[in-house]
């Protein structure tokens, strides 16, 4: 079976959620080679070694790449715009040329079922493939279209299938940095807004119920599907469960529906002996 390559970009604080993501990734793919590319700008080596040991236990090939800060000399980099926000869009600049496709995942994700169908999705000339969290009415899509001056749906950047060859040709760092500079604080979700404003028209739409299920919106999915997308359906069919928003299931007081499922994968991760969380 062909290897699947995954991209993650984060700082040290998000290593424990990454470890839970890795546990779920291997659980959903008990066989076959998996590679994870971790782009970072200064995570401590001893912390990375714990993740490397976990990946060794899970038979996942982990490649840790430190990004040269000089690349961002011309980029707006502030507390609102950390340089890590650019990594997924500029992945083609940092990943080896022999990689032609990569699947970016936010660390606040559980993988429930095989991602092979997503990995093999034809890109049809697009740079990216992503899902839109449109809700019941699509109102937020309309608001974001007006805000950004776009015509396409507003895509979530937490899951991105990236054609790296096309991205190396068409995603120019200077253009990304200039847009961020020009728009400044008008960008509400900077990396996501940039994706939609500059590349939304070159993004293939994915089904969010399968490939970027917003864990906050169980009732919305259930109503939108006429009762089809119940809990059993999600567990059988959804590939990616995404814990969007500020409330996270690894923090105290999380009350949403899928919190207990996340804690199950946390416990599986603790059993490896390499978990960096509490």
Coordinates of C-alpha atoms in Angstrom, one line a residue:
X1 CA 0.0 0.0 0.0
X2 CA 1.3 3.4 -0.9
X3 CA 2.6 5.7 1.8
X4 CA 0.4 8.6 3.0
X5 CA 2.2 11.9 4.0
X6 CA 0.8 14.2 6.7
X7 CA 1.8 17.7 7.6
X8 CA 1.5 19.3 11.0
X9 CA 2.7 22.8 12.1
X10 CA 2.6 23.8 15.7
X11 CA 4.4 25.1 18.7
X12 CA 5.4 23.1 21.8
X13 CA 2.1 23.8 23.7
X14 CA 0.3 21.7 21.1
X15 CA 2.5 18.6 21.3
X16 CA 0.1 16.7 23.6
X17 CA -2.9 17.1 21.2
X18 CA -0.6 16.1 18.4
X19 CA 0.3 12.9 20.2
X20 CA -3.4 12.1 20.6
X21 CA -3.9 12.8 16.9
X22 CA -1.1 10.4 16.1
X23 CA -2.6 7.7 18.2
X24 CA -5.9 8.1 16.4
X25 CA -4.2 8.2 13.0
X26 CA -2.5 4.8 13.5
X27 CA -5.7 3.3 15.1
X28 CA -7.6 4.2 12.0
X29 CA -4.8 2.8 9.8
X30 CA -3.6 -0.4 11.5
X31 CA -1.6 -1.4 8.4
X32 CA 0.4 0.5 5.8
X33 CA 3.1 3.1 6.0
X34 CA 2.4 6.6 7.4
X35 CA 4.8 9.6 7.4
X36 CA 4.3 12.8 9.4
X37 CA 6.2 16.0 8.6
X38 CA 6.4 18.4 11.5
X39 CA 7.3 22.0 10.7
X40 CA 8.3 24.1 13.7
X41 CA 10.5 27.0 14.6
X42 CA 12.0 26.1 17.9
X43 CA 10.4 23.2 19.8
X44 CA 12.8 21.8 22.5
X45 CA 14.7 18.7 21.4
X46 CA 13.8 16.7 24.5
X47 CA 10.1 17.3 23.8
X48 CA 10.5 16.2 20.2
X49 CA 12.3 13.1 21.3
X50 CA 9.2 12.0 23.3
X51 CA 7.1 12.4 20.1
X52 CA 9.7 10.5 18.1
X53 CA 9.6 7.6 20.6
X54 CA 5.8 7.5 20.4
X55 CA 6.0 7.4 16.6
X56 CA 8.5 4.6 16.9
X57 CA 6.0 2.6 19.0
X58 CA 3.2 3.4 16.4
X59 CA 5.4 2.7 13.4
X60 CA 4.9 6.2 12.0
X61 CA 7.8 7.9 10.3
X62 CA 8.3 11.3 11.9
X63 CA 10.3 14.0 10.1
X64 CA 11.0 17.2 12.1
X65 CA 12.0 20.2 10.1
X66 CA 13.0 23.5 11.6
X67 CA 11.9 26.4 9.5
X68 CA 14.5 29.1 8.8
X69 CA 13.1 32.3 10.4
X70 CA 14.9 34.4 7.7
X71 CA 12.2 33.3 5.2
X72 CA 9.8 35.5 7.2
X73 CA 11.9 38.7 7.3
X74 CA 9.4 40.3 4.9
X75 CA 6.3 38.8 6.6
X76 CA 4.0 40.5 9.1
X77 CA 4.8 38.4 12.2
X78 CA 3.2 39.5 15.5
X79 CA 1.3 37.8 18.3
X80 CA -1.8 37.9 16.0
X81 CA 0.2 36.7 13.1
X82 CA 2.7 34.1 14.3
X83 CA 5.0 32.8 11.6
X84 CA 3.6 29.3 12.0
X85 CA 0.3 30.5 10.5
X86 CA 2.0 30.7 7.1
X87 CA 3.5 27.2 7.1
X88 CA 0.6 25.2 5.7
X89 CA 0.2 27.6 2.8
X90 CA 3.9 27.6 2.0
X91 CA 4.4 23.9 2.6
X92 CA 5.8 23.5 -0.9
X93 CA 8.7 25.8 0.0
X94 CA 9.7 23.7 3.0
X95 CA 9.0 20.1 2.2
X96 CA 11.3 17.9 0.0
X97 CA 10.8 18.2 -3.7
X98 CA 10.2 14.4 -4.0
X99 CA 7.0 14.9 -2.0
X100 CA 4.2 15.7 -4.5
X101 CA 1.1 15.6 -2.2
X102 CA 0.6 16.1 1.5
X103 CA -2.4 16.2 3.8
X104 CA -2.3 19.0 6.4
X105 CA -4.1 18.3 9.8
X106 CA -4.6 20.7 12.7
X107 CA -3.6 19.1 16.0
X108 CA -7.1 19.4 17.5
X109 CA -8.3 16.5 15.4
X110 CA -9.2 12.9 15.8
X111 CA -9.0 10.5 12.9
X112 CA -11.9 8.0 13.2
X113 CA -11.7 6.1 9.9
X114 CA -9.4 5.6 7.0
X115 CA -8.2 8.7 5.2
X116 CA -7.2 6.8 2.1
X117 CA -10.2 8.0 0.0
X118 CA -9.3 11.5 0.9
X119 CA -5.7 11.0 0.1
X120 CA -6.5 9.7 -3.3
X121 CA -9.0 12.5 -4.2
X122 CA -8.3 13.9 -7.7
X123 CA -7.2 17.5 -7.4
X124 CA -8.5 18.4 -10.9
X125 CA -6.0 21.2 -11.3
X126 CA -6.6 22.7 -7.9
X127 CA -3.9 23.7 -5.4
X128 CA -5.9 22.7 -2.3
X129 CA -8.9 20.6 -1.3
X130 CA -10.8 21.7 1.8
X131 CA -14.2 21.7 3.4
X132 CA -16.6 24.5 4.2
X133 CA -18.5 24.6 7.5
X134 CA -21.6 26.0 6.0
X135 CA -24.1 25.2 8.8
X136 CA -27.8 25.0 8.1
X137 CA -28.2 28.2 6.1
X138 CA -24.8 29.1 4.7
X139 CA -25.1 32.6 6.2
X140 CA -21.5 32.7 7.3
X141 CA -20.3 31.8 3.8
X142 CA -22.2 34.9 2.5
X143 CA -20.7 37.1 5.2
X144 CA -17.2 35.9 4.6
X145 CA -17.6 36.3 0.8
X146 CA -18.6 40.0 1.3
X147 CA -15.8 40.5 3.9
X148 CA -13.1 39.1 1.7
X149 CA -14.5 40.0 -1.7
X150 CA -14.7 36.4 -2.9
X151 CA -17.3 34.3 -4.7
X152 CA -16.3 30.8 -3.5
X153 CA -17.4 29.1 -0.3
X154 CA -15.4 29.9 2.8
X155 CA -13.1 27.0 3.4
X156 CA -11.7 25.8 6.8
X157 CA -7.9 25.6 6.7
X158 CA -7.7 23.0 9.5
X159 CA -7.7 20.1 6.9
X160 CA -5.9 20.8 3.6
X161 CA -5.0 18.3 0.9
X162 CA -2.2 20.1 -0.9
X163 CA -0.9 19.5 -4.4
X164 CA 2.7 20.4 -3.6
X165 CA 3.9 20.6 -7.2
X166 CA 1.2 23.1 -8.1
X167 CA 1.8 25.0 -4.9
X168 CA 5.5 25.3 -5.7
X169 CA 4.5 27.0 -9.0
X170 CA 1.7 29.2 -7.8
X171 CA 1.9 30.0 -4.1
X172 CA 4.4 32.9 -3.9
X173 CA 5.6 33.8 -0.4
X174 CA 5.9 37.5 -1.2
X175 CA 2.3 37.6 -2.4
X176 CA 1.1 36.0 0.8
X177 CA 3.1 38.4 3.0
X178 CA 1.9 41.4 1.0
X179 CA -1.8 40.4 1.4
X180 CA -1.3 39.9 5.1
X181 CA 0.4 43.3 5.4
X182 CA -2.3 45.2 3.4
X183 CA -5.2 43.7 5.2
X184 CA -3.7 43.8 8.7
X185 CA -6.2 43.5 11.6
X186 CA -9.1 43.1 9.1
X187 CA -8.1 39.4 8.9
X188 CA -10.2 37.6 11.6
X189 CA -8.6 34.2 11.1
X190 CA -5.4 35.2 9.3
X191 CA -4.2 31.9 7.7
X192 CA -7.8 30.9 6.8
X193 CA -8.7 34.3 5.4
X194 CA -5.5 34.3 3.3
X195 CA -6.3 30.8 1.9
X196 CA -9.8 31.9 0.9
X197 CA -8.9 35.4 -0.4
X198 CA -5.9 34.3 -2.5
X199 CA -6.6 30.6 -3.3
X200 CA -10.3 29.9 -2.7
X201 CA -11.0 29.8 -6.4
X202 CA -8.3 27.1 -6.7
X203 CA -9.6 25.0 -3.9
X204 CA -11.7 21.8 -4.4
X205 CA -14.6 21.4 -2.0
X206 CA -14.6 18.4 0.3
X207 CA -17.6 17.0 2.2
X208 CA -17.2 18.3 5.7
X209 CA -19.3 15.4 7.3
X210 CA -16.6 13.1 6.1
X211 CA -13.4 15.0 6.0
X212 CA -13.7 18.0 8.5
X213 CA -16.6 17.3 10.8
X214 CA -17.0 20.3 13.2
X215 CA -17.4 18.6 16.6
X216 CA -19.4 21.6 17.9
X217 CA -22.2 21.1 15.5
X218 CA -23.6 17.6 16.0
X219 CA -27.2 18.8 16.1
X220 CA -26.7 20.9 12.9
X221 CA -25.4 17.9 11.0
X222 CA -28.2 15.7 12.3
X223 CA -30.9 18.2 11.2
X224 CA -29.2 19.0 7.9
X225 CA -29.1 15.3 7.0
X226 CA -32.7 14.6 8.0
X227 CA -31.5 12.4 10.9
X228 CA -29.1 10.3 8.9
X229 CA -25.9 11.7 10.4
X230 CA -26.4 10.4 13.9
X231 CA -23.7 9.2 16.3
X232 CA -23.5 5.7 14.7
X233 CA -23.2 7.2 11.3
X234 CA -20.3 9.5 12.4
X235 CA -18.4 6.6 14.0
X236 CA -18.8 4.5 10.8
X237 CA -18.3 7.1 8.2
X238 CA -16.5 10.3 9.3
X239 CA -12.8 10.3 8.7
X240 CA -11.8 13.5 10.5
X241 CA -13.5 14.9 13.7
X242 CA -12.3 18.5 14.2
X243 CA -12.6 20.2 17.6
X244 CA -12.9 23.7 16.2
X245 CA -13.2 26.8 18.3
X246 CA -11.7 27.9 21.6
X247 CA -13.1 25.2 23.8
X248 CA -10.9 22.1 23.6
X249 CA -11.6 18.5 24.9
X250 CA -8.2 18.2 26.6
X251 CA -9.0 21.2 28.9
X252 CA -11.0 21.0 32.1
X253 CA -14.8 21.6 31.8
X254 CA -15.3 20.5 28.2
X255 CA -19.0 19.5 28.0
X256 CA -19.6 18.8 24.3
X257 CA -20.8 15.5 22.9
X258 CA -17.5 14.1 21.6
X259 CA -15.4 14.9 24.7
X260 CA -15.5 11.4 26.1
X261 CA -14.3 10.0 22.8
X262 CA -11.3 12.4 22.9
X263 CA -10.5 11.3 26.4
X264 CA -10.5 7.7 25.3
X265 CA -7.8 8.5 22.7
X266 CA -5.9 10.5 25.4
X267 CA -5.9 7.4 27.6
X268 CA -4.6 5.2 24.7
X269 CA -1.8 7.8 24.2
X270 CA -0.9 7.7 27.9
X271 CA -0.4 3.9 27.6
X272 CA 2.5 4.4 25.2
X273 CA 4.5 5.9 28.1
X274 CA 5.5 9.0 26.1
X275 CA 2.6 11.3 26.5
X276 CA 3.6 14.9 27.3
X277 CA 0.3 16.0 28.7
X278 CA -1.0 15.6 32.2

